[in-house]
Amino acid sequence: MTAERLGFRLACPHDKAPLTEDAAGLHCAACGALYPVVAGVPVLIDDTSSVFTVADFARSGGYAGASYGRDADGASGARRLYHRLARWLGDAPSSLHHPDAAEVLAWRAAQGPPPRVLVVGSGGITLGGPGDRVLQTDVAFGPGVHVIADAHDLPFEPAAFDLVIAVAVLEHVVDPERCVAEIHRVLAPGGHVYAVTPFLQPVHMGAHDFTRFTPIGHRRLFRHFDEVAAGVALGMGSVLAFTFGAALLSVSQARAWRLPARFLALLATPLLRRLDGVLRHGADAAGGCWFLGERRGGAPISDRALVASYHTGFRQCPGSLPPRKALNPSPPASPPPAAPEPAASGSTWHA
Ligand SMILES: [Zn+2]
């Protein structure tokens, strides 16, 4: 198993007890559960609580309902060409920079020994190089997925990781609070979390799209973490692109309308996304939020402190929540101090 090769110990998702492997799969001595290993990928789903079942993965070799579907594009000819063009247009970069998972990994790696990294909901991406200790999990098989795991019940012992990454994941879980508590549990003291979560975006992935977060709602979700840096992930131009497309599609259900409407919306996307960087003070109507936090050991940040910080923290976003400044510190010789950052940086969450 790749997980073992990377040096990660797997635990029962139900009770976090250690697992033993034999030809049938991975056994939990504590609860008696048997978890299959499908094509080298352990399926560590808690059948008693997850919306997914172990059988979803074992029966047909893969549950595809919540996958991103990019590698499963079975179209051919003109349709395949259209799909590729649509992806290229739809993935047009925002003119508002925010750190991606690779930048955060490099930032964390610069601070000390190679970090143990958990990617929750890795989708089709592969993070890190051969020297990195990155374990990728998802609820769908994919080229980079090492373990099938549900974020509500992570199959790892406490303090097993130094960095957890969850990009475009927390809108797809039934209970984000529980998932973030699990992330907190598997992080070692001094560990970091990096999350990107939508705010104003239409539903995607249907029945597996449960919620959205305002900027302060997102910050509160991580109230057991100190903020290192945070900001807007997609700006108001991206929101315009989303809603323009949704409005066009809502005119008619007829296929003769929806195809050209979808294409027109895609054509407008690169142009509208260029507005993200122009409309720099639109955090209150952003497409999404990103948050980089350090695990707190004691009590969470109080709601009163969070609300007080809103007035200094978000009004100027993203200008006052600099993504690059905080992500390029010189590697500290000792753990960074827990003192509040100056108000000018906008990071007043520690107050
Ligand atoms: Zn168990």
Tab-separated table of C-alpha atoms and ligand atoms in Angstrom:
chain	number	residue	atom	x	y	z
A	1	MET	CA	0.000	0.000	0.000
A	2	THR	CA	1.206	3.466	-0.849
A	3	ALA	CA	0.107	4.751	2.554
A	4	GLU	CA	2.502	2.383	4.313
A	5	ARG	CA	5.266	3.109	1.828
A	6	LEU	CA	4.909	6.789	2.682
A	7	GLY	CA	5.208	5.890	6.359
A	8	PHE	CA	1.626	6.601	7.415
A	9	ARG	CA	-0.207	4.306	9.817
A	10	LEU	CA	-3.836	3.752	9.021
A	11	ALA	CA	-6.496	3.470	11.706
A	12	CYS	CA	-10.100	2.332	11.856
A	13	PRO	CA	-12.300	5.264	10.778
A	14	HIS	CA	-14.916	4.213	13.349
A	15	ASP	CA	-12.835	3.987	16.532
A	16	LYS	CA	-9.288	4.974	15.394
A	17	ALA	CA	-7.908	1.609	16.575
A	18	PRO	CA	-4.921	0.170	14.685
A	19	LEU	CA	-5.570	-2.074	11.680
A	20	THR	CA	-3.992	-5.381	10.742
A	21	GLU	CA	-3.740	-6.525	7.130
A	22	ASP	CA	-4.274	-9.954	5.607
A	23	ALA	CA	-5.432	-11.255	2.227
A	24	ALA	CA	-9.038	-10.187	2.889
A	25	GLY	CA	-8.174	-6.592	3.716
A	26	LEU	CA	-7.630	-4.458	6.798
A	27	HIS	CA	-9.123	-5.642	10.092
A	28	CYS	CA	-10.009	-3.635	13.171
A	29	ALA	CA	-9.625	-5.710	16.329
A	30	ALA	CA	-11.655	-3.211	18.340
A	31	CYS	CA	-14.914	-3.176	16.349
A	32	GLY	CA	-14.419	-6.169	14.065
A	33	ALA	CA	-14.772	-4.169	10.836
A	34	LEU	CA	-13.096	-5.406	7.666
A	35	TYR	CA	-12.007	-2.805	5.147
A	36	PRO	CA	-11.180	-3.944	1.598
A	37	VAL	CA	-8.095	-2.890	-0.332
A	38	VAL	CA	-9.124	-2.271	-3.950
A	39	ALA	CA	-6.236	-2.161	-6.430
A	40	GLY	CA	-3.871	-1.202	-3.618
A	41	VAL	CA	-6.157	1.523	-2.262
A	42	PRO	CA	-7.625	0.907	1.223
A	43	VAL	CA	-11.322	1.748	1.464
A	44	LEU	CA	-11.578	3.163	4.998
A	45	ILE	CA	-15.194	4.267	5.107
A	46	ASP	CA	-17.213	4.025	8.335
A	47	ASP	CA	-20.304	2.158	7.203
A	48	THR	CA	-22.171	3.161	10.354
A	49	SER	CA	-22.106	6.916	9.696
A	50	SER	CA	-20.873	7.904	6.212
A	51	VAL	CA	-23.154	8.822	3.298
A	52	PHE	CA	-20.935	6.427	1.363
A	53	THR	CA	-20.726	2.697	1.944
A	54	VAL	CA	-17.734	0.386	1.675
A	55	ALA	CA	-19.738	-1.586	-0.870
A	56	ASP	CA	-19.903	1.484	-3.146
A	57	PHE	CA	-16.191	1.086	-3.709
A	58	ALA	CA	-15.702	-2.655	-3.479
A	59	ARG	CA	-18.474	-3.742	-5.798
A	60	SER	CA	-17.706	-1.951	-9.041
A	61	GLY	CA	-14.144	-0.888	-8.380
A	62	GLY	CA	-15.095	2.690	-7.827
A	63	TYR	CA	-17.733	5.096	-6.698
A	64	ALA	CA	-17.882	7.954	-9.202
A	65	GLY	CA	-20.819	9.993	-7.933
A	66	ALA	CA	-18.804	12.657	-6.192
A	67	SER	CA	-15.726	12.589	-8.407
A	68	TYR	CA	-14.611	15.511	-10.446
A	69	GLY	CA	-15.088	13.429	-13.575
A	70	ARG	CA	-12.193	14.927	-15.487
A	71	ASP	CA	-10.282	11.736	-15.942
A	72	ALA	CA	-13.465	9.824	-16.680
A	73	ASP	CA	-14.310	11.872	-19.772
A	74	GLY	CA	-15.275	9.110	-22.185
A	75	ALA	CA	-16.368	11.404	-25.018
A	76	SER	CA	-14.756	11.241	-28.445
A	77	GLY	CA	-14.516	13.331	-31.594
A	78	ALA	CA	-16.140	16.767	-31.669
A	79	ARG	CA	-17.731	16.265	-28.249
A	80	ARG	CA	-14.349	15.567	-26.672
A	81	LEU	CA	-12.941	18.692	-28.342
A	82	TYR	CA	-15.866	20.705	-26.955
A	83	HIS	CA	-15.307	19.302	-23.459
A	84	ARG	CA	-11.634	20.259	-23.585
A	85	LEU	CA	-12.402	23.766	-24.835
A	86	ALA	CA	-15.097	24.139	-22.180
A	87	ARG	CA	-12.677	23.084	-19.444
A	88	TRP	CA	-10.012	25.463	-20.755
A	89	LEU	CA	-12.461	28.383	-20.769
A	90	GLY	CA	-14.121	27.431	-17.490
A	91	ASP	CA	-10.763	27.074	-15.731
A	92	ALA	CA	-9.561	30.499	-16.917
A	93	PRO	CA	-7.375	31.907	-14.153
A	94	SER	CA	-8.639	34.617	-11.836
A	95	SER	CA	-6.635	37.849	-11.911
A	96	LEU	CA	-6.711	37.746	-8.102
A	97	HIS	CA	-3.883	35.573	-6.848
A	98	HIS	CA	-4.335	33.230	-3.941
A	99	PRO	CA	-1.885	30.574	-2.787
A	100	ASP	CA	-2.449	27.091	-4.132
A	101	ALA	CA	-1.779	23.845	-2.279
A	102	ALA	CA	1.728	23.518	-3.760
A	103	GLU	CA	2.698	26.981	-2.493
A	104	VAL	CA	1.387	26.177	0.971
A	105	LEU	CA	3.305	22.875	0.987
A	106	ALA	CA	6.507	24.734	0.012
A	107	TRP	CA	5.828	27.349	2.706
A	108	ARG	CA	5.381	24.674	5.385
A	109	ALA	CA	8.363	22.627	4.171
A	110	ALA	CA	10.609	25.707	4.478
A	111	GLN	CA	9.939	25.835	8.227
A	112	GLY	CA	11.634	22.600	9.232
A	113	PRO	CA	11.725	18.847	8.635
A	114	PRO	CA	9.685	17.488	5.710
A	115	PRO	CA	6.067	17.821	6.840
A	116	ARG	CA	3.641	14.931	6.928
A	117	VAL	CA	0.843	16.147	4.665
A	118	LEU	CA	-2.749	14.965	4.368
A	119	VAL	CA	-4.831	16.035	1.385
A	120	VAL	CA	-8.556	15.678	2.032
A	121	GLY	CA	-10.549	15.436	-1.199
A	122	SER	CA	-7.560	15.399	-3.528
A	123	GLY	CA	-9.659	14.851	-6.669
A	124	GLY	CA	-7.486	14.503	-9.754
A	125	ILE	CA	-4.503	16.465	-8.455
A	126	THR	CA	-1.175	15.086	-7.339
A	127	LEU	CA	0.599	17.217	-4.760
A	128	GLY	CA	4.315	17.171	-3.980
A	129	GLY	CA	7.311	15.415	-5.468
A	130	PRO	CA	9.067	12.096	-4.788
A	131	GLY	CA	10.713	13.428	-1.602
A	132	ASP	CA	7.508	14.721	-0.075
A	133	ARG	CA	5.370	12.793	2.406
A	134	VAL	CA	1.937	13.567	1.003
A	135	LEU	CA	-1.023	11.255	1.575
A	136	GLN	CA	-3.973	11.936	-0.711
A	137	THR	CA	-7.494	10.874	0.219
A	138	ASP	CA	-10.871	11.229	-1.444
A	139	VAL	CA	-14.275	9.570	-1.666
A	140	ALA	CA	-13.639	8.561	-5.280
A	141	PHE	CA	-10.842	6.620	-6.900
A	142	GLY	CA	-8.445	8.756	-8.878
A	143	PRO	CA	-4.896	8.663	-10.192
A	144	GLY	CA	-3.465	10.378	-7.105
A	145	VAL	CA	-5.737	8.905	-4.425
A	146	HIS	CA	-3.886	6.720	-1.882
A	147	VAL	CA	-6.755	6.031	0.530
A	148	ILE	CA	-10.538	6.237	0.235
A	149	ALA	CA	-11.592	8.172	3.335
A	150	ASP	CA	-14.526	10.316	4.457
A	151	ALA	CA	-13.455	13.598	6.109
A	152	HIS	CA	-16.057	13.074	8.876
A	153	ASP	CA	-14.099	10.057	10.152
A	154	LEU	CA	-10.460	10.310	9.145
A	155	PRO	CA	-8.722	6.925	9.434
A	156	PHE	CA	-5.645	8.176	11.263
A	157	GLU	CA	-4.366	8.401	14.812
A	158	PRO	CA	-4.183	11.805	16.536
A	159	ALA	CA	-1.312	14.158	15.636
A	160	ALA	CA	-0.345	12.122	12.564
A	161	PHE	CA	0.138	15.124	10.251
A	162	ASP	CA	1.821	18.535	10.112
A	163	LEU	CA	-0.306	19.997	7.327
A	164	VAL	CA	-3.832	19.224	6.146
A	165	ILE	CA	-5.084	20.585	2.831
A	166	ALA	CA	-8.781	20.758	1.897
A	167	VAL	CA	-9.400	22.671	-1.315
A	168	ALA	CA	-13.015	22.919	-2.496
A	169	VAL	CA	-14.042	20.160	-0.104
A	170	LEU	CA	-15.953	21.552	2.872
A	171	GLU	CA	-18.972	22.582	0.798
A	172	HIS	CA	-19.354	18.922	-0.152
A	173	VAL	CA	-19.530	17.458	3.352
A	174	VAL	CA	-22.663	16.938	5.424
A	175	ASP	CA	-21.109	18.323	8.618
A	176	PRO	CA	-18.209	20.758	8.063
A	177	GLU	CA	-17.775	21.334	11.826
A	178	ARG	CA	-17.144	17.655	12.376
A	179	CYS	CA	-14.705	17.488	9.449
A	180	VAL	CA	-12.699	20.444	10.762
A	181	ALA	CA	-12.658	18.821	14.224
A	182	GLU	CA	-11.203	15.721	12.573
A	183	ILE	CA	-8.588	17.844	10.793
A	184	HIS	CA	-7.708	19.400	14.171
A	185	ARG	CA	-7.447	15.942	15.746
A	186	VAL	CA	-5.052	14.498	13.165
A	187	LEU	CA	-2.810	17.600	13.218
A	188	ALA	CA	0.212	17.635	15.514
A	189	PRO	CA	0.779	20.679	17.767
A	190	GLY	CA	2.042	23.486	15.538
A	191	GLY	CA	0.387	21.869	12.538
A	192	HIS	CA	-1.321	23.881	9.824
A	193	VAL	CA	-4.537	23.694	7.860
A	194	TYR	CA	-5.127	25.214	4.447
A	195	ALA	CA	-8.688	25.360	3.158
A	196	VAL	CA	-10.393	26.975	0.191
A	197	THR	CA	-14.184	26.994	0.297
A	198	PRO	CA	-16.839	28.626	-1.935
A	199	PHE	CA	-19.064	31.490	-0.833
A	200	LEU	CA	-21.092	32.752	-3.821
A	201	GLN	CA	-21.154	29.892	-6.296
A	202	PRO	CA	-24.045	27.966	-7.788
A	203	VAL	CA	-24.558	24.336	-6.812
A	204	HIS	CA	-22.053	21.936	-8.303
A	205	MET	CA	-21.876	18.156	-7.876
A	206	GLY	CA	-25.610	18.111	-7.142
A	207	ALA	CA	-26.599	16.087	-4.091
A	208	HIS	CA	-23.022	16.330	-2.789
A	209	ASP	CA	-23.078	20.122	-2.484
A	210	PHE	CA	-24.334	20.994	1.028
A	211	THR	CA	-23.266	24.444	2.101
A	212	ARG	CA	-21.448	27.790	1.622
A	213	PHE	CA	-19.491	30.064	3.961
A	214	THR	CA	-19.350	33.827	4.276
A	215	PRO	CA	-15.845	35.129	5.045
A	216	ILE	CA	-16.503	35.309	8.779
A	217	GLY	CA	-18.438	32.054	8.727
A	218	HIS	CA	-15.380	30.424	7.195
A	219	ARG	CA	-13.145	32.008	9.837
A	220	ARG	CA	-15.448	30.734	12.601
A	221	LEU	CA	-15.346	27.234	11.155
A	222	PHE	CA	-11.617	27.321	11.974
A	223	ARG	CA	-11.953	28.944	15.419
A	224	HIS	CA	-9.712	26.225	16.892
A	225	PHE	CA	-6.933	27.612	14.694
A	226	ASP	CA	-4.918	30.845	14.761
A	227	GLU	CA	-4.965	32.671	11.471
A	228	VAL	CA	-1.655	32.777	9.592
A	229	ALA	CA	-3.162	34.286	6.455
A	230	ALA	CA	-6.523	34.379	4.737
A	231	GLY	CA	-8.239	36.020	1.822
A	232	VAL	CA	-10.485	35.838	-1.179
A	233	ALA	CA	-10.124	32.847	-3.480
A	234	LEU	CA	-12.321	33.970	-6.367
A	235	GLY	CA	-13.453	37.562	-6.655
A	236	MET	CA	-16.582	39.316	-7.835
A	237	GLY	CA	-15.696	38.871	-11.508
A	238	SER	CA	-15.827	35.117	-10.994
A	239	VAL	CA	-19.160	35.525	-9.206
A	240	LEU	CA	-20.445	37.439	-12.234
A	241	ALA	CA	-19.251	34.599	-14.476
A	242	PHE	CA	-21.032	31.998	-12.321
A	243	THR	CA	-24.284	33.918	-12.151
A	244	PHE	CA	-24.229	35.009	-15.809
A	245	GLY	CA	-23.989	31.356	-16.830
A	246	ALA	CA	-26.686	30.298	-14.369
A	247	ALA	CA	-29.011	33.074	-15.561
A	248	LEU	CA	-28.566	32.129	-19.221
A	249	LEU	CA	-29.266	28.469	-18.479
A	250	SER	CA	-32.358	29.327	-16.458
A	251	VAL	CA	-34.093	30.825	-19.523
A	252	SER	CA	-35.091	27.465	-20.952
A	253	GLN	CA	-34.639	23.744	-20.442
A	254	ALA	CA	-34.559	23.158	-24.218
A	255	ARG	CA	-31.367	21.543	-25.426
A	256	ALA	CA	-31.332	23.897	-28.428
A	257	TRP	CA	-31.005	26.786	-25.967
A	258	ARG	CA	-28.805	25.268	-23.270
A	259	LEU	CA	-25.901	24.280	-25.516
A	260	PRO	CA	-25.279	27.740	-27.012
A	261	ALA	CA	-26.117	29.382	-23.665
A	262	ARG	CA	-23.511	27.281	-21.899
A	263	PHE	CA	-20.962	28.112	-24.585
A	264	LEU	CA	-21.709	31.844	-24.383
A	265	ALA	CA	-21.235	31.723	-20.605
A	266	LEU	CA	-17.931	29.898	-21.058
A	267	LEU	CA	-16.738	32.482	-23.575
A	268	ALA	CA	-17.455	35.260	-21.078
A	269	THR	CA	-15.676	33.496	-18.197
A	270	PRO	CA	-12.022	34.444	-18.956
A	271	LEU	CA	-13.041	38.074	-19.459
A	272	LEU	CA	-15.103	38.280	-16.270
A	273	ARG	CA	-12.414	36.562	-14.199
A	274	ARG	CA	-10.038	39.350	-15.165
A	275	LEU	CA	-12.294	41.636	-13.126
A	276	ASP	CA	-11.428	39.770	-9.903
A	277	GLY	CA	-8.249	41.779	-9.438
A	278	VAL	CA	-9.959	45.049	-10.383
A	279	LEU	CA	-12.810	44.673	-7.885
A	280	ARG	CA	-10.387	44.232	-5.021
A	281	HIS	CA	-12.667	45.212	-2.172
A	282	GLY	CA	-15.384	42.679	-2.826
A	283	ALA	CA	-14.790	40.187	-0.042
A	284	ASP	CA	-18.428	40.498	1.027
A	285	ALA	CA	-19.470	39.171	-2.374
A	286	ALA	CA	-16.530	36.909	-3.216
A	287	GLY	CA	-16.696	33.569	-4.943
A	288	GLY	CA	-14.782	31.891	-2.134
A	289	CYS	CA	-12.479	32.222	0.860
A	290	TRP	CA	-9.125	30.698	1.668
A	291	PHE	CA	-7.707	30.216	5.132
A	292	LEU	CA	-4.290	29.177	6.394
A	293	GLY	CA	-4.306	28.500	10.123
A	294	GLU	CA	-2.153	27.046	12.863
A	295	ARG	CA	-3.653	24.545	15.273
A	296	ARG	CA	-4.578	26.053	18.653
A	297	GLY	CA	-4.062	23.880	21.692
A	298	GLY	CA	-6.472	25.486	24.123
A	299	ALA	CA	-9.849	27.144	23.928
A	300	PRO	CA	-11.206	28.310	20.575
A	301	ILE	CA	-11.246	31.957	19.576
A	302	SER	CA	-14.409	33.440	21.074
A	303	ASP	CA	-17.299	34.492	18.882
A	304	ARG	CA	-17.099	37.968	20.410
A	305	ALA	CA	-13.476	38.311	19.299
A	306	LEU	CA	-14.396	37.029	15.844
A	307	VAL	CA	-17.213	39.529	15.417
A	308	ALA	CA	-15.021	42.380	16.691
A	309	SER	CA	-12.322	41.462	14.213
A	310	TYR	CA	-14.729	41.529	11.288
A	311	HIS	CA	-14.703	45.310	11.132
A	312	THR	CA	-10.949	45.518	10.737
A	313	GLY	CA	-10.296	42.252	8.989
A	314	PHE	CA	-12.668	41.974	6.070
A	315	ARG	CA	-13.667	45.431	4.936
A	316	GLN	CA	-10.389	45.905	3.070
A	317	CYS	CA	-10.099	42.329	1.879
A	318	PRO	CA	-8.037	41.171	0.106
A	319	GLY	CA	-5.737	44.163	0.386
A	320	SER	CA	-5.449	43.709	4.120
A	321	LEU	CA	-5.177	39.937	4.028
A	322	PRO	CA	-2.016	39.594	1.981
A	323	PRO	CA	-1.622	36.103	0.601
A	324	ARG	CA	2.008	36.407	-0.456
A	325	LYS	CA	3.391	38.365	2.462
A	326	ALA	CA	2.489	35.789	5.042
A	327	LEU	CA	3.408	32.874	2.822
A	328	ASN	CA	7.015	33.900	2.265
A	329	PRO	CA	8.506	34.359	5.719
A	330	SER	CA	12.127	33.427	6.340
A	331	PRO	CA	12.140	30.002	7.997
A	332	PRO	CA	11.934	30.575	11.747
A	333	ALA	CA	14.723	29.156	13.911
A	334	SER	CA	12.198	28.460	16.641
A	335	PRO	CA	8.415	28.078	16.615
A	336	PRO	CA	6.783	31.373	15.628
A	337	PRO	CA	5.516	33.508	18.525
A	338	ALA	CA	1.803	33.450	19.236
A	339	ALA	CA	1.668	37.234	19.640
A	340	PRO	CA	-0.982	39.111	17.650
A	341	GLU	CA	0.131	40.481	14.315
A	342	PRO	CA	0.024	44.244	13.811
A	343	ALA	CA	-3.361	45.640	12.907
A	344	ALA	CA	-1.982	46.946	9.620
A	345	SER	CA	-1.706	43.368	8.346
A	346	GLY	CA	-5.406	42.915	8.879
A	347	SER	CA	-4.804	39.749	10.872
A	348	THR	CA	-6.635	40.820	13.985
A	349	TRP	CA	-8.149	37.426	14.687
A	350	HIS	CA	-5.800	36.769	17.557
A	351	ALA	CA	-7.275	39.608	19.620
B	1	ZN	ZN	-12.832	-0.264	14.479
